[in-house]
Amino acid sequence: MIAENQFIRGVKAHFQAIKAALAGRMAYRGDFLLSTIIMLMAEMFAPAITFLIYSNGASFPGWGIYEVLLIQSIFMMARGIAFPFFFGMVWNTLSRVREGTLDILLIKPLGLVHLIIMTAFDCNDIGKLFGGVLLFAISMKHLPFPGFMQWVQFLLLFILSLVMLFAFALIMSALAIVWVGNSRIFEMFSAVTSFSQYPLSIFSKPIQTFITVIIPLGLLGFFPASVLLGKYSPQITAAIVSSIFFLIASFWFFKKMVRQYTSTGG
Amino acid sequence: MIFLSSMGVIGKKIEFYKTVAFVTYKEWAAYRSHMAVSLFVGPVFFLVQYFIWHAVFTTRGSLGGFTLEQMVTYYGISSVISYLTFDFADWNLQMLIRTGKFATFLLRPVTHVYFALAQKIGHRILSFWMEFIPVYLIFIFAFGIRLVPRFPVWTVISILLSFILAFLVNYCIGISGFWLIRTNGLRQALHLFKDICAGVFIPLTFFPSPIQKILLFMPFQYITFVPTRVFIGSYELGGVSFSIPEIVGIQALMVLAMVLFVTILWKKGIKRFSGVGI
């Protein structure tokens, strides 16, 4: 009963924080609209390159344009959900550690992870989700419609892609605690995840192993797309198992870094 | 006598801006681990491009006027050049205007545009040995890219012009802060547009021909595409070819045009500034 009350209280607090963030952002509607469009356009970088490659008569061997765009749309959709709803925790942690205000969250009667997520809702990133859904719909229109089981498998793998992004957010937030004020961890994230936007087969074997088994980046786009396309890859199982370990490792790393946090009281 | 006196004033000003550059260098050197992130980010991004183009070129011998070797070299060169020309004058100026701190520059015997340029020089000198040289060596020894300019003198001149042009374009974006309160969205929009039109993401020869022709008359291609092509040793866009001295000359004219544009924009913008109780 107490646990249930705490859960309801947490959900209520979360929605309240989202409402406050939305209200604050709407004070500058023009900038919000422009930022949302920009976020969408910035995400279109990889699809635009794909389009230019195919429109110049070239291709990724064995992959049609809409198959590649499907991978990239799933990557965009995953980011479009992760960035507004929980990925803001990275920037939140980064700025709070620099300003010394993380202490305020540490003394509040809610979990630290929950608090840094709920105080970091970023509606600008919704543009990523809209763009992803649109590109997904366009790609699917040009591809054979998948069966029911394929959709179920896709849904499970898509959830795992969100789990992967959450694990990344935890690791980056943990890094932000000890690497004070370094906003370039976002660039590191973008660099690493750029492997996820293209067919696995274009990479060399060692890199394929790395993005399947060590850090299962393939789950962010390639594997969910491959089940929809009926191109089952034997590496999927390894990636699924690895993603669970990756999540556990990220929690461990975050807790370890929080224990190392020092401050003079804000 | 008057000549000697004015020379003395100019000498003092140069000394002042040298100090600004040196202080910026020292300030950023304290955060050198932040800069060192480029040693990871640059090669990883490049690695992805390397595999993309290797896969694409298995189906074609040449694409967009590039062979595989030229394409990989294009990305290598444009990456390392970006470390020399990177700029955030827009963010700085907009922050100063938004917070009202810009008022302090109006009270000082300092021209802000030179101040900002001196800051950039200090910042990029640090970047030269923290980012440019290590990544340059990684590209040569780990990826085996031939990063030797065909015309070294013209390449240096072109990169210097690109350095100034990147600053002027960003400074223009910064000046928009005189008209707008919150400019993050606009700044990001303009940066994205600038990078696309500069050939950062993909060589401009991949764009449809009419767009290539329009890009010839815009300042953006002179920031990345032109110095990269000068480095390679040939230039062509929109069906128009120029010799290397010609395109560097046009790049210099574009810098002059941008100086004029910044001056006009500045004079209009500064009239709109107000700051109270800073």
XYZ file of C-alpha atoms in Angstrom:
544
model
C 0.000 0.000 0.000
C 2.806 2.399 0.944
C 4.751 1.421 -2.170
C 1.618 2.041 -4.268
C 1.169 5.497 -2.721
C 4.770 6.320 -3.407
C 4.354 5.218 -7.011
C 1.244 7.393 -7.504
C 3.010 10.312 -5.832
C 5.976 9.826 -8.175
C 3.771 9.727 -11.288
C 1.879 12.847 -10.158
C 5.141 14.679 -9.516
C 6.392 13.616 -12.931
C 3.334 14.972 -14.753
C 3.504 18.180 -12.737
C 7.122 18.652 -13.798
C 6.234 18.046 -17.467
C 3.397 20.587 -17.194
C 5.738 23.161 -15.693
C 8.373 22.544 -18.379
C 5.774 22.941 -21.130
C 4.427 26.146 -19.605
C 7.952 27.576 -19.313
C 8.776 26.686 -22.897
C 5.557 28.208 -24.229
C 6.705 31.600 -22.981
C 8.888 31.653 -26.126
C 6.559 29.999 -28.651
C 8.396 31.226 -31.732
C 11.713 29.871 -30.520
C 10.014 26.611 -29.486
C 8.509 26.128 -32.931
C 11.770 26.935 -34.659
C 13.792 24.671 -32.322
C 11.351 21.794 -32.912
C 11.674 22.164 -36.680
C 15.468 22.380 -36.371
C 15.591 19.230 -34.246
C 13.612 17.486 -36.961
C 15.871 18.800 -39.735
C 19.054 17.919 -37.846
C 17.804 14.348 -37.511
C 17.283 14.207 -41.262
C 21.042 14.270 -41.874
C 21.495 10.509 -42.355
C 18.280 10.047 -44.417
C 19.333 12.999 -46.599
C 22.707 11.370 -47.296
C 20.940 8.095 -48.095
C 18.605 9.910 -50.470
C 21.493 11.713 -52.209
C 23.451 8.447 -52.580
C 20.508 6.618 -54.152
C 19.435 9.590 -56.286
C 22.969 9.612 -57.740
C 22.456 6.002 -58.866
C 24.524 4.310 -56.141
C 23.363 2.085 -53.261
C 24.330 0.090 -50.190
C 24.870 -3.416 -51.617
C 21.815 -5.608 -50.990
C 19.724 -2.779 -49.539
C 17.017 -0.735 -51.224
C 16.556 2.949 -50.383
C 13.366 2.412 -48.355
C 14.968 -0.412 -46.387
C 17.820 1.895 -45.351
C 15.365 4.718 -44.632
C 13.389 2.310 -42.440
C 16.490 1.695 -40.291
C 17.021 5.435 -40.005
C 13.363 6.155 -39.216
C 13.400 3.659 -36.334
C 16.560 5.289 -35.012
C 14.791 8.676 -35.183
C 11.646 7.384 -33.468
C 13.662 5.860 -30.618
C 15.491 9.143 -30.118
C 12.207 11.019 -30.531
C 10.811 9.202 -27.495
C 14.026 9.074 -25.471
C 15.118 12.694 -25.836
C 11.988 14.504 -24.630
C 11.092 12.014 -21.910
C 14.343 10.915 -20.268
C 17.474 11.825 -22.188
C 17.328 15.394 -20.831
C 18.699 13.882 -17.615
C 22.192 14.149 -19.123
C 22.083 17.896 -19.657
C 20.242 18.314 -16.341
C 22.971 16.465 -14.452
C 25.705 18.288 -16.323
C 24.384 21.744 -15.508
C 23.403 20.891 -11.932
C 26.846 19.492 -11.147
C 28.493 22.579 -12.621
C 26.212 24.932 -10.687
C 26.308 22.827 -7.520
C 22.529 22.328 -7.460
C 22.546 18.536 -7.700
C 22.644 18.577 -3.892
C 19.064 19.880 -3.853
C 17.909 16.740 -5.656
C 19.925 14.468 -3.384
C 18.027 15.615 -0.303
C 14.537 15.270 -1.835
C 12.311 12.289 -0.906
C 12.382 10.680 -4.377
C 14.974 8.601 -6.223
C 17.781 10.609 -7.853
C 17.286 9.051 -11.294
C 13.566 9.822 -11.208
C 14.200 13.396 -10.094
C 16.800 14.196 -12.734
C 14.521 12.741 -15.408
C 11.355 14.560 -14.351
C 13.070 17.929 -14.048
C 14.510 17.599 -17.547
C 11.520 17.197 -19.845
C 12.413 18.770 -23.196
C 9.526 19.270 -25.583
C 11.772 20.599 -28.393
C 12.844 17.066 -29.161
C 9.282 16.032 -30.045
C 10.262 17.106 -33.583
C 12.495 14.028 -33.775
C 9.518 11.784 -33.051
C 7.287 13.433 -35.674
C 10.059 13.144 -38.256
C 10.702 9.517 -37.368
C 7.045 8.536 -37.589
C 6.672 10.309 -40.932
C 9.770 8.670 -42.406
C 8.666 5.297 -41.008
C 5.251 5.643 -42.683
C 6.820 6.656 -46.019
C 9.275 3.738 -45.906
C 6.615 1.182 -44.936
C 4.391 2.362 -47.793
C 7.080 1.203 -50.239
C 7.844 -2.099 -48.511
C 5.887 -5.372 -48.173
C 3.546 -5.166 -45.170
C 4.906 -7.301 -42.288
C 2.902 -10.058 -40.579
C 1.497 -9.893 -37.021
C 4.438 -11.762 -35.437
C 6.896 -9.475 -37.159
C 5.147 -6.466 -35.606
C 5.280 -8.094 -32.165
C 8.992 -8.809 -32.549
C 9.537 -5.286 -33.804
C 7.748 -3.833 -30.785
C 9.892 -5.857 -28.366
C 13.094 -4.828 -30.105
C 11.951 -1.205 -30.226
C 11.422 -1.290 -26.454
C 14.946 -2.646 -26.147
C 16.218 0.242 -28.246
C 14.678 2.598 -25.648
C 16.315 0.527 -22.902
C 19.647 0.997 -24.690
C 19.137 4.752 -24.915
C 18.211 4.862 -21.229
C 21.415 2.986 -20.410
C 23.370 5.482 -22.500
C 21.681 8.372 -20.673
C 22.663 6.852 -17.317
C 26.284 6.392 -18.388
C 26.489 9.916 -19.772
C 24.894 11.399 -16.638
C 27.377 9.444 -14.541
C 30.222 10.820 -16.649
C 28.811 14.333 -16.220
C 29.158 13.943 -12.450
C 32.910 13.366 -12.589
C 33.774 15.167 -15.831
C 32.443 18.537 -14.745
C 30.872 20.784 -17.373
C 31.898 18.750 -20.390
C 29.003 19.062 -22.811
C 31.034 17.238 -25.449
C 29.846 13.901 -24.076
C 26.864 14.473 -26.407
C 29.238 14.469 -29.359
C 30.734 11.204 -28.119
C 27.229 9.746 -27.964
C 26.401 10.955 -31.486
C 29.649 9.520 -32.831
C 29.115 6.098 -31.261
C 25.457 5.835 -32.247
C 26.115 6.856 -35.862
C 26.926 3.168 -36.456
C 23.261 2.379 -35.744
C 21.863 4.207 -38.741
C 23.210 1.986 -41.486
C 22.926 -1.700 -42.459
C 25.167 -3.878 -40.304
C 26.600 -5.553 -43.405
C 28.512 -2.438 -44.529
C 30.816 -2.664 -41.506
C 33.805 -4.982 -41.062
C 33.394 -8.175 -38.992
C 35.144 -6.823 -35.852
C 32.912 -3.734 -35.868
C 29.821 -5.872 -36.455
C 30.778 -7.926 -33.399
C 31.403 -4.768 -31.392
C 28.019 -3.190 -32.211
C 26.202 -6.455 -31.618
C 27.843 -8.057 -28.616
C 29.922 -5.437 -26.752
C 27.645 -2.403 -27.123
C 24.522 -3.560 -28.984
C 24.087 -0.392 -31.033
C 22.387 -2.413 -33.755
C 19.282 -2.443 -31.558
C 18.831 1.304 -32.094
C 17.785 0.838 -35.703
C 19.135 -2.104 -37.627
C 17.716 -5.080 -35.683
C 14.145 -3.731 -35.252
C 14.120 -2.867 -38.974
C 15.494 -6.256 -39.987
C 12.592 -8.129 -38.341
C 10.072 -5.924 -40.151
C 11.903 -6.613 -43.410
C 12.065 -10.348 -42.729
C 15.863 -10.187 -42.819
C 16.449 -12.083 -39.602
C 19.982 -11.803 -38.328
C 21.518 -14.571 -36.169
C 23.169 -11.860 -34.074
C 19.838 -10.613 -32.651
C 19.910 -12.981 -29.658
C 23.414 -11.881 -28.706
C 22.343 -8.230 -28.987
C 19.288 -8.774 -26.763
C 21.307 -10.497 -24.033
C 24.012 -7.870 -24.304
C 21.502 -5.000 -23.947
C 20.351 -6.371 -20.576
C 23.939 -6.529 -19.353
C 24.517 -3.035 -20.722
C 21.575 -1.698 -18.698
C 22.772 -3.389 -15.495
C 26.295 -2.069 -16.066
C 24.987 1.462 -16.637
C 23.059 1.434 -13.310
C 26.157 0.162 -11.536
C 28.298 2.863 -13.135
C 25.792 5.605 -12.301
C 25.596 4.571 -8.633
C 29.386 4.400 -8.422
C 29.768 7.902 -9.858
C 27.057 9.347 -7.596
C 29.003 8.015 -4.609
C 32.015 9.949 -5.892
C 30.053 13.202 -6.152
C 31.466 15.991 -4.050
C 30.172 19.517 -3.624
C 30.522 22.543 -1.407
C 26.786 22.898 -1.028
C 25.750 24.829 -4.140
C 54.808 63.156 -35.110
C 51.101 62.447 -35.627
C 52.082 59.387 -37.650
C 54.325 58.114 -34.822
C 51.596 58.730 -32.264
C 48.973 56.849 -34.284
C 51.464 53.990 -34.819
C 51.865 53.857 -31.048
C 48.099 53.624 -30.544
C 47.830 50.843 -33.136
C 50.774 49.039 -31.495
C 49.042 49.224 -28.105
C 45.800 47.918 -29.579
C 47.585 44.993 -31.208
C 49.268 44.283 -27.881
C 45.848 44.337 -26.196
C 44.282 41.891 -28.669
C 47.333 39.640 -28.378
C 46.699 39.558 -24.633
C 43.021 38.693 -25.225
C 44.112 35.791 -27.456
C 46.644 34.615 -24.876
C 44.156 34.808 -21.982
C 41.593 32.844 -24.039
C 44.255 30.250 -24.765
C 45.091 29.933 -21.050
C 41.415 29.842 -20.061
C 40.598 27.012 -22.467
C 43.818 25.167 -21.715
C 42.330 24.591 -18.258
C 39.622 22.533 -19.997
C 41.917 20.697 -22.380
C 40.305 17.344 -21.640
C 37.126 18.780 -23.213
C 39.056 19.522 -26.373
C 40.720 16.116 -26.302
C 37.278 14.563 -26.840
C 37.904 15.330 -30.530
C 40.534 12.582 -30.573
C 37.684 10.138 -30.058
C 34.813 11.860 -31.857
C 36.670 12.827 -35.059
C 38.066 9.373 -35.903
C 34.815 7.580 -34.926
C 32.695 9.800 -37.205
C 35.288 9.333 -39.898
C 35.256 5.558 -39.459
C 31.505 5.493 -40.131
C 31.956 7.629 -43.260
C 34.794 5.318 -44.330
C 32.532 2.255 -44.236
C 29.566 4.059 -45.823
C 31.581 5.123 -48.862
C 33.467 1.840 -49.137
C 30.096 0.064 -49.356
C 28.614 2.597 -51.782
C 31.624 2.516 -54.110
C 31.442 -1.252 -54.486
C 28.511 -0.577 -56.840
C 30.078 2.412 -58.662
C 33.525 3.542 -59.851
C 32.872 7.238 -59.305
C 30.098 9.224 -57.711
C 29.378 12.962 -57.703
C 32.688 13.506 -59.482
C 34.627 11.681 -56.735
C 36.477 8.372 -56.708
C 36.483 6.372 -53.463
C 39.959 7.627 -52.563
C 38.972 11.256 -53.235
C 35.775 10.867 -51.220
C 37.568 9.454 -48.182
C 40.221 12.153 -48.533
C 37.468 14.813 -48.794
C 36.026 13.780 -45.412
C 39.494 13.537 -43.872
C 40.476 17.006 -45.039
C 37.175 18.675 -44.170
C 37.359 17.133 -40.675
C 40.834 18.442 -39.927
C 40.130 21.852 -41.484
C 37.086 22.201 -39.231
C 39.401 22.078 -36.196
C 41.238 25.125 -37.533
C 38.185 27.165 -38.485
C 35.627 26.193 -35.809
C 33.874 29.188 -34.328
C 31.346 30.130 -31.646
C 31.357 33.915 -31.946
C 27.587 33.804 -32.485
C 26.904 32.107 -29.151
C 29.189 34.503 -27.294
C 27.728 37.655 -28.826
C 24.132 36.540 -28.377
C 24.824 35.645 -24.740
C 26.358 39.097 -24.131
C 23.366 40.833 -25.746
C 20.749 38.711 -23.975
C 22.279 39.126 -20.524
C 23.024 42.825 -21.095
C 26.739 42.241 -20.449
C 27.396 43.654 -23.884
C 26.991 47.131 -22.298
C 30.437 46.740 -20.740
C 31.954 46.607 -24.226
C 30.343 49.914 -25.110
C 32.077 51.509 -22.129
C 35.517 50.118 -22.954
C 37.903 51.409 -25.624
C 37.565 48.043 -27.350
C 36.032 47.083 -30.694
C 34.006 43.974 -29.974
C 34.514 42.366 -33.375
C 38.329 42.445 -32.940
C 37.955 41.252 -29.360
C 35.895 38.263 -30.533
C 38.355 37.536 -33.344
C 41.255 37.603 -30.876
C 39.351 35.144 -28.686
C 38.900 32.858 -31.647
C 42.612 33.042 -32.508
C 43.572 32.053 -28.951
C 41.041 29.235 -28.912
C 42.125 27.844 -32.268
C 45.848 27.992 -31.436
C 45.102 25.647 -28.559
C 43.009 23.506 -30.874
C 45.878 23.344 -33.370
C 47.988 21.144 -31.135
C 45.206 19.599 -29.067
C 42.932 18.564 -31.949
C 44.354 19.263 -35.399
C 47.794 17.629 -35.122
C 46.691 14.440 -33.255
C 43.678 13.834 -35.518
C 45.786 14.610 -38.602
C 48.282 11.954 -37.507
C 45.507 9.450 -36.701
C 44.054 9.932 -40.194
C 47.456 9.434 -41.821
C 48.701 6.479 -39.796
C 45.486 4.674 -38.789
C 43.452 5.235 -41.948
C 46.266 5.657 -44.451
C 44.820 8.851 -45.959
C 47.171 11.011 -47.963
C 46.727 14.367 -46.232
C 49.308 16.328 -48.193
C 48.035 19.431 -49.984
C 48.716 19.637 -53.705
C 49.389 23.386 -53.485
C 50.582 24.045 -49.909
C 50.754 27.864 -50.128
C 47.298 28.237 -51.698
C 45.922 25.756 -49.168
C 47.242 27.793 -46.237
C 45.814 31.002 -47.736
C 42.460 29.326 -48.373
C 42.282 27.953 -44.809
C 43.115 31.399 -43.410
C 40.342 32.965 -45.498
C 37.997 30.199 -44.373
C 38.973 30.961 -40.758
C 37.945 34.618 -41.208
C 34.831 33.783 -43.203
C 33.569 31.274 -40.625
C 34.023 33.982 -38.010
C 32.196 36.644 -40.053
C 29.255 34.368 -40.889
C 28.891 33.375 -37.247
C 29.262 36.963 -36.123
C 26.338 37.883 -38.400
C 24.269 35.188 -36.705
C 25.330 36.659 -33.359
C 24.234 40.149 -34.408
C 20.683 38.811 -34.898
C 20.550 38.849 -31.083
C 19.979 42.635 -31.297
C 16.574 41.955 -32.876
C 15.509 38.728 -31.178
C 15.233 37.881 -27.472
C 15.800 34.160 -27.553
C 17.757 33.027 -30.563
C 18.781 29.431 -29.845
C 16.374 28.077 -32.448
C 17.445 30.546 -35.109
C 21.106 29.965 -34.320
C 20.717 26.200 -34.683
C 18.734 26.676 -37.916
C 21.370 28.897 -39.438
C 24.181 26.585 -38.340
C 22.485 23.606 -39.920
C 21.834 25.533 -43.124
C 25.426 26.805 -43.142
C 26.898 23.310 -42.650
C 24.732 21.777 -45.380
C 25.643 24.557 -47.828
C 29.321 24.393 -46.841
C 29.653 20.718 -47.769
C 30.291 19.497 -44.216
C 27.919 16.524 -44.479
C 28.335 15.618 -48.132
C 30.291 17.165 -51.040
C 28.262 19.867 -52.758
C 28.598 18.123 -56.124
C 25.966 15.629 -54.893
C 23.295 18.333 -54.876
C 21.103 18.957 -57.933
C 22.761 21.224 -60.502
C 20.540 24.331 -59.941
C 21.316 24.236 -56.199
C 25.034 23.943 -56.939
C 24.792 27.080 -59.093
C 23.055 29.008 -56.284
C 25.724 27.857 -53.804
C 28.400 29.433 -55.996
C 27.109 32.866 -54.965
C 26.708 32.165 -51.262
C 29.470 32.512 -48.644
C 29.021 29.056 -47.126
C 30.869 26.890 -49.656
C 33.984 29.043 -49.067
C 34.111 27.837 -45.438
C 34.563 24.094 -45.999
C 34.081 23.009 -49.610
C 36.514 25.481 -51.192
C 39.483 24.946 -48.800
C 38.945 21.188 -49.079
C 38.985 21.363 -52.890
C 42.030 23.660 -52.798
C 43.721 21.071 -50.583
C 42.866 18.351 -53.132
C 44.037 20.604 -55.974
C 41.002 20.996 -58.234
C 37.716 22.897 -58.070
C 34.401 22.419 -59.828
C 30.836 23.215 -58.804
C 27.638 23.508 -60.810
C 29.500 22.744 -64.019
C 31.846 25.717 -63.420
C 35.577 25.077 -63.042
C 38.133 27.490 -61.618
C 41.896 27.205 -61.286
C 43.143 27.164 -57.690
C 44.430 30.802 -57.706
C 41.094 31.921 -59.213
C 38.919 30.224 -56.604
C 41.126 31.480 -53.746
C 40.815 34.992 -55.249
C 37.017 34.629 -55.322
C 37.155 33.397 -51.720
C 39.071 36.582 -50.771
C 36.413 38.709 -52.503
C 33.734 36.856 -50.530
C 35.579 37.724 -47.305
C 35.548 41.422 -48.300
C 31.836 41.228 -49.132
C 31.159 39.674 -45.722
C 33.199 42.388 -43.954
C 30.986 44.974 -45.635
C 27.825 43.051 -44.724
C 28.885 42.658 -41.068
C 29.673 46.396 -40.858
C 26.234 47.385 -42.181
C 24.433 44.842 -39.992
C 26.403 45.935 -36.920
C 25.566 49.617 -37.438
C 21.869 48.788 -37.701
C 21.898 46.332 -34.793
C 23.852 48.389 -32.273
C 21.164 51.114 -32.380
C 18.689 48.602 -30.972
C 20.723 47.576 -27.942
C 19.640 48.586 -24.464
C 20.947 47.380 -21.119
C 20.004 48.640 -17.659
C 21.839 48.317 -14.345
C 24.447 45.831 -15.566
